[in-house]
Amino acid sequence: MWIDRVIELKPRERLVAIKNVSLAEEHLHDHFAADVERGLGAAPVMPGSLMLEGMAQTGGVLVGHAENFAYNVVLAKINRAEISKDATAGDTLRYTAVIERMDAIGATVKGTIHRLRHASVHAAKSSGAAVTDEGWEQIGSVEMMFSHLDNNMGGGGQAGRDYPARNFVFGESFKTLLKSSGY
Amino acid sequence: MTRDEILGKVRTVLVDALAVDEDEVTPGASLVRDLGAESIDFLDIVFKLEQVFGFKIQQGELFPENVAQDPKYVQNGKVTPDGVAALKARLPHVDFSAWEKDPSLGKVAELFTVGTLVNFVEKKLGR
């Protein structure tokens, strides 16, 4: 899972989730590890691709929830993605997904990524400086499309492709996430 | 809206949806063969056309649906005469004339060109 908790859910419209970036995540130790030969120190930065994954999970849960998880919802296309700043251990990311259009075939979702750099906010508050928007800063925007896979297999000359009857996209981890978030 | 104006707007939609250059989007260009469209792109195109032209497109109205699965319409990879008739009735904006001499199911997607989309929008706005 690349989101920790759902903090807002307006069914069929909008879902907001947060992700705490932690040094306990092993990938941060390799991305990027120190390079002794070149004299470079370690730079633990969350890969942009994983931010996209978190954003896609946020959007996917929103689209899946709309039909009570009756369909397998898959990320089908990222039309546009822009990430302007890094996230590192100790930061919190906030993913906001908004459904722009949804029908039986799929949905388009607009996503925005905000970052809360606790260290900077703490430093600013300690020095008496003003903190705008409680310290949240937008660092990315993503346009995505999701497909209701169940309604798309068999069409367009793809007849005969089978897939499991159970919902293989929304497993226990997604249900646990929503439940533990109070939804 | 003139046909050229429609083409201009359709071009904007396709440049955005398929990440192609403007000069690639000519009326004769096939969405799949020339512009590299994949299945989800067709949904994207439908959504974007709705936004740009302000009308609603029903499922199966622009691109064909529920033809491939029906044994009455498709046999051994070929669309049957019944199938051809159904496609023509459902999709009046598509030019089937060259294809229907050898109506292979696999080539249906290639029938959709930039011009097909312009025809569709023109008919839709004229209604």
PDB file of N, CA and C in Angstrom, chain A residues 76-77 79-80 100-101 103-108 145-147 153-159, chain B residues 16-18 39-41 43-44 46-48 50-51 56-57 59 64-66 68-69 105:
ATOM      1  N   ALA A  76      -5.612   2.943 -16.226  1.00  0.00           N
ATOM      2  CA  ALA A  76      -5.460   2.627 -17.648  1.00  0.00           C
ATOM      3  C   ALA A  76      -4.538   3.600 -18.358  1.00  0.00           C
ATOM      4  N   LYS A  77      -4.448   4.804 -17.832  1.00  0.00           N
ATOM      5  CA  LYS A  77      -3.678   5.816 -18.561  1.00  0.00           C
ATOM      6  C   LYS A  77      -3.343   6.976 -17.641  1.00  0.00           C
ATOM      7  N   ASN A  79      -2.583  10.650 -18.295  1.00  0.00           N
ATOM      8  CA  ASN A  79      -2.544  11.616 -19.391  1.00  0.00           C
ATOM      9  C   ASN A  79      -1.434  12.640 -19.186  1.00  0.00           C
ATOM     10  N   ARG A  80      -1.277  13.043 -17.933  1.00  0.00           N
ATOM     11  CA  ARG A  80      -0.302  14.093 -17.659  1.00  0.00           C
ATOM     12  C   ARG A  80       0.102  13.985 -16.197  1.00  0.00           C
ATOM     13  N   GLU A 100     -13.695  13.542 -12.513  1.00  0.00           N
ATOM     14  CA  GLU A 100     -14.183  14.541 -13.466  1.00  0.00           C
ATOM     15  C   GLU A 100     -15.332  13.985 -14.289  1.00  0.00           C
ATOM     16  N   ARG A 101     -15.263  12.675 -14.591  1.00  0.00           N
ATOM     17  CA  ARG A 101     -16.262  12.063 -15.478  1.00  0.00           C
ATOM     18  C   ARG A 101     -16.232  10.579 -15.210  1.00  0.00           C
ATOM     19  N   ASP A 103     -18.364   6.768 -16.200  1.00  0.00           N
ATOM     20  CA  ASP A 103     -19.492   6.011 -16.735  1.00  0.00           C
ATOM     21  C   ASP A 103     -19.178   4.522 -16.619  1.00  0.00           C
ATOM     22  N   ALA A 104     -19.954   3.686 -17.314  1.00  0.00           N
ATOM     23  CA  ALA A 104     -19.800   2.243 -17.153  1.00  0.00           C
ATOM     24  C   ALA A 104     -18.426   1.753 -17.596  1.00  0.00           C
ATOM     25  N   ILE A 105     -17.817   2.448 -18.546  1.00  0.00           N
ATOM     26  CA  ILE A 105     -16.532   2.016 -19.084  1.00  0.00           C
ATOM     27  C   ILE A 105     -15.375   2.402 -18.171  1.00  0.00           C
ATOM     28  N   GLY A 106     -15.434   3.591 -17.615  1.00  0.00           N
ATOM     29  CA  GLY A 106     -14.316   4.029 -16.786  1.00  0.00           C
ATOM     30  C   GLY A 106     -14.508   5.441 -16.268  1.00  0.00           C
ATOM     31  N   ALA A 107     -13.397   6.034 -15.830  1.00  0.00           N
ATOM     32  CA  ALA A 107     -13.485   7.362 -15.221  1.00  0.00           C
ATOM     33  C   ALA A 107     -12.217   8.158 -15.479  1.00  0.00           C
ATOM     34  N   THR A 108     -12.367   9.472 -15.559  1.00  0.00           N
ATOM     35  CA  THR A 108     -11.194  10.333 -15.560  1.00  0.00           C
ATOM     36  C   THR A 108     -11.114  11.012 -14.190  1.00  0.00           C
ATOM     37  N   MET A 145      -6.725   8.111 -16.001  1.00  0.00           N
ATOM     38  CA  MET A 145      -7.952   7.429 -16.425  1.00  0.00           C
ATOM     39  C   MET A 145      -7.985   6.031 -15.829  1.00  0.00           C
ATOM     40  N   PHE A 146      -9.147   5.663 -15.345  1.00  0.00           N
ATOM     41  CA  PHE A 146      -9.352   4.312 -14.817  1.00  0.00           C
ATOM     42  C   PHE A 146     -10.347   3.586 -15.698  1.00  0.00           C
ATOM     43  N   SER A 147     -10.146   2.276 -15.827  1.00  0.00           N
ATOM     44  CA  SER A 147     -11.052   1.461 -16.623  1.00  0.00           C
ATOM     45  C   SER A 147     -11.793   0.499 -15.704  1.00  0.00           C
ATOM     46  N   MET A 153     -13.593  -6.002 -21.064  1.00  0.00           N
ATOM     47  CA  MET A 153     -13.047  -7.224 -21.627  1.00  0.00           C
ATOM     48  C   MET A 153     -14.096  -7.835 -22.539  1.00  0.00           C
ATOM     49  N   GLY A 154     -13.659  -8.359 -23.663  1.00  0.00           N
ATOM     50  CA  GLY A 154     -14.617  -8.984 -24.572  1.00  0.00           C
ATOM     51  C   GLY A 154     -15.061  -8.046 -25.667  1.00  0.00           C
ATOM     52  N   GLY A 155     -14.930  -6.759 -25.460  1.00  0.00           N
ATOM     53  CA  GLY A 155     -15.281  -5.819 -26.520  1.00  0.00           C
ATOM     54  C   GLY A 155     -14.091  -5.580 -27.428  1.00  0.00           C
ATOM     55  N   GLY A 156     -14.308  -4.870 -28.508  1.00  0.00           N
ATOM     56  CA  GLY A 156     -13.214  -4.463 -29.393  1.00  0.00           C
ATOM     57  C   GLY A 156     -12.389  -5.607 -29.923  1.00  0.00           C
ATOM     58  N   GLY A 157     -13.029  -6.742 -30.191  1.00  0.00           N
ATOM     59  CA  GLY A 157     -12.312  -7.856 -30.807  1.00  0.00           C
ATOM     60  C   GLY A 157     -11.481  -8.656 -29.822  1.00  0.00           C
ATOM     61  N   GLN A 158     -11.707  -8.446 -28.522  1.00  0.00           N
ATOM     62  CA  GLN A 158     -10.910  -9.177 -27.538  1.00  0.00           C
ATOM     63  C   GLN A 158     -11.725 -10.307 -26.903  1.00  0.00           C
ATOM     64  N   ALA A 159     -12.748 -10.766 -27.590  1.00  0.00           N
ATOM     65  CA  ALA A 159     -13.616 -11.796 -27.025  1.00  0.00           C
ATOM     66  C   ALA A 159     -12.812 -13.020 -26.606  1.00  0.00           C
TER      67      ALA A 159
ATOM     68  N   ASP B  16      -3.949  16.092 -27.579  1.00  0.00           N
ATOM     69  CA  ASP B  16      -3.951  15.950 -26.137  1.00  0.00           C
ATOM     70  C   ASP B  16      -4.075  14.477 -25.713  1.00  0.00           C
ATOM     71  N   ALA B  17      -4.999  13.750 -26.328  1.00  0.00           N
ATOM     72  CA  ALA B  17      -5.288  12.373 -25.893  1.00  0.00           C
ATOM     73  C   ALA B  17      -4.211  11.390 -26.338  1.00  0.00           C
ATOM     74  N   LEU B  18      -3.612  11.619 -27.493  1.00  0.00           N
ATOM     75  CA  LEU B  18      -2.684  10.620 -28.044  1.00  0.00           C
ATOM     76  C   LEU B  18      -1.230  11.087 -28.057  1.00  0.00           C
ATOM     77  N   SER B  39      -6.955   0.894 -26.735  1.00  0.00           N
ATOM     78  CA  SER B  39      -8.371   0.820 -26.362  1.00  0.00           C
ATOM     79  C   SER B  39      -8.794   1.927 -25.395  1.00  0.00           C
ATOM     80  N   ILE B  40      -7.995   2.181 -24.347  1.00  0.00           N
ATOM     81  CA  ILE B  40      -8.424   3.181 -23.362  1.00  0.00           C
ATOM     82  C   ILE B  40      -8.442   4.574 -23.975  1.00  0.00           C
ATOM     83  N   ASP B  41      -7.620   4.783 -25.016  1.00  0.00           N
ATOM     84  CA  ASP B  41      -7.609   6.094 -25.664  1.00  0.00           C
ATOM     85  C   ASP B  41      -8.962   6.430 -26.273  1.00  0.00           C
ATOM     86  N   LEU B  43     -11.858   5.772 -25.025  1.00  0.00           N
ATOM     87  CA  LEU B  43     -12.677   6.336 -23.946  1.00  0.00           C
ATOM     88  C   LEU B  43     -12.257   7.781 -23.669  1.00  0.00           C
ATOM     89  N   ASP B  44     -10.947   7.987 -23.658  1.00  0.00           N
ATOM     90  CA  ASP B  44     -10.400   9.323 -23.438  1.00  0.00           C
ATOM     91  C   ASP B  44     -10.915  10.288 -24.512  1.00  0.00           C
ATOM     92  N   VAL B  46     -13.629   9.998 -26.327  1.00  0.00           N
ATOM     93  CA  VAL B  46     -15.066  10.228 -26.117  1.00  0.00           C
ATOM     94  C   VAL B  46     -15.276  11.305 -25.046  1.00  0.00           C
ATOM     95  N   PHE B  47     -14.582  11.167 -23.920  1.00  0.00           N
ATOM     96  CA  PHE B  47     -14.727  12.141 -22.831  1.00  0.00           C
ATOM     97  C   PHE B  47     -14.336  13.542 -23.296  1.00  0.00           C
ATOM     98  N   LYS B  48     -13.225  13.609 -24.027  1.00  0.00           N
ATOM     99  CA  LYS B  48     -12.717  14.931 -24.433  1.00  0.00           C
ATOM    100  C   LYS B  48     -13.626  15.571 -25.487  1.00  0.00           C
ATOM    101  N   GLU B  50     -16.807  15.165 -25.687  1.00  0.00           N
ATOM    102  CA  GLU B  50     -17.968  15.655 -24.929  1.00  0.00           C
ATOM    103  C   GLU B  50     -17.674  17.018 -24.313  1.00  0.00           C
ATOM    104  N   GLN B  51     -16.477  17.128 -23.728  1.00  0.00           N
ATOM    105  CA  GLN B  51     -16.087  18.383 -23.075  1.00  0.00           C
ATOM    106  C   GLN B  51     -16.016  19.528 -24.076  1.00  0.00           C
ATOM    107  N   LYS B  56     -23.410  14.887 -25.197  1.00  0.00           N
ATOM    108  CA  LYS B  56     -23.198  13.621 -24.486  1.00  0.00           C
ATOM    109  C   LYS B  56     -23.132  12.498 -25.514  1.00  0.00           C
ATOM    110  N   ILE B  57     -22.144  11.622 -25.368  1.00  0.00           N
ATOM    111  CA  ILE B  57     -21.998  10.504 -26.299  1.00  0.00           C
ATOM    112  C   ILE B  57     -22.344   9.217 -25.565  1.00  0.00           C
ATOM    113  N   GLN B  59     -22.655   5.165 -24.856  1.00  0.00           N
ATOM    114  CA  GLN B  59     -21.774   4.021 -25.079  1.00  0.00           C
ATOM    115  C   GLN B  59     -22.174   3.337 -26.386  1.00  0.00           C
ATOM    116  N   PRO B  64     -17.831   1.039 -32.121  1.00  0.00           N
ATOM    117  CA  PRO B  64     -18.740  -0.110 -32.062  1.00  0.00           C
ATOM    118  C   PRO B  64     -18.622  -0.899 -30.760  1.00  0.00           C
ATOM    119  N   GLU B  65     -19.744  -1.484 -30.352  1.00  0.00           N
ATOM    120  CA  GLU B  65     -19.755  -2.326 -29.157  1.00  0.00           C
ATOM    121  C   GLU B  65     -20.696  -3.484 -29.355  1.00  0.00           C
ATOM    122  N   ASN B  66     -20.454  -4.552 -28.637  1.00  0.00           N
ATOM    123  CA  ASN B  66     -21.349  -5.713 -28.629  1.00  0.00           C
ATOM    124  C   ASN B  66     -21.565  -6.318 -30.011  1.00  0.00           C
ATOM    125  N   ALA B  68     -18.560  -7.915 -31.593  1.00  0.00           N
ATOM    126  CA  ALA B  68     -17.586  -9.004 -31.632  1.00  0.00           C
ATOM    127  C   ALA B  68     -18.053 -10.262 -30.904  1.00  0.00           C
ATOM    128  N   GLN B  69     -18.864 -10.081 -29.844  1.00  0.00           N
ATOM    129  CA  GLN B  69     -19.243 -11.232 -29.019  1.00  0.00           C
ATOM    130  C   GLN B  69     -20.411 -12.017 -29.594  1.00  0.00           C
ATOM    131  N   LEU B 105     -12.873  -8.706 -38.801  1.00  0.00           N
ATOM    132  CA  LEU B 105     -13.129  -8.072 -37.504  1.00  0.00           C
ATOM    133  C   LEU B 105     -11.910  -7.286 -37.027  1.00  0.00           C
TER     134      LEU B 105
END
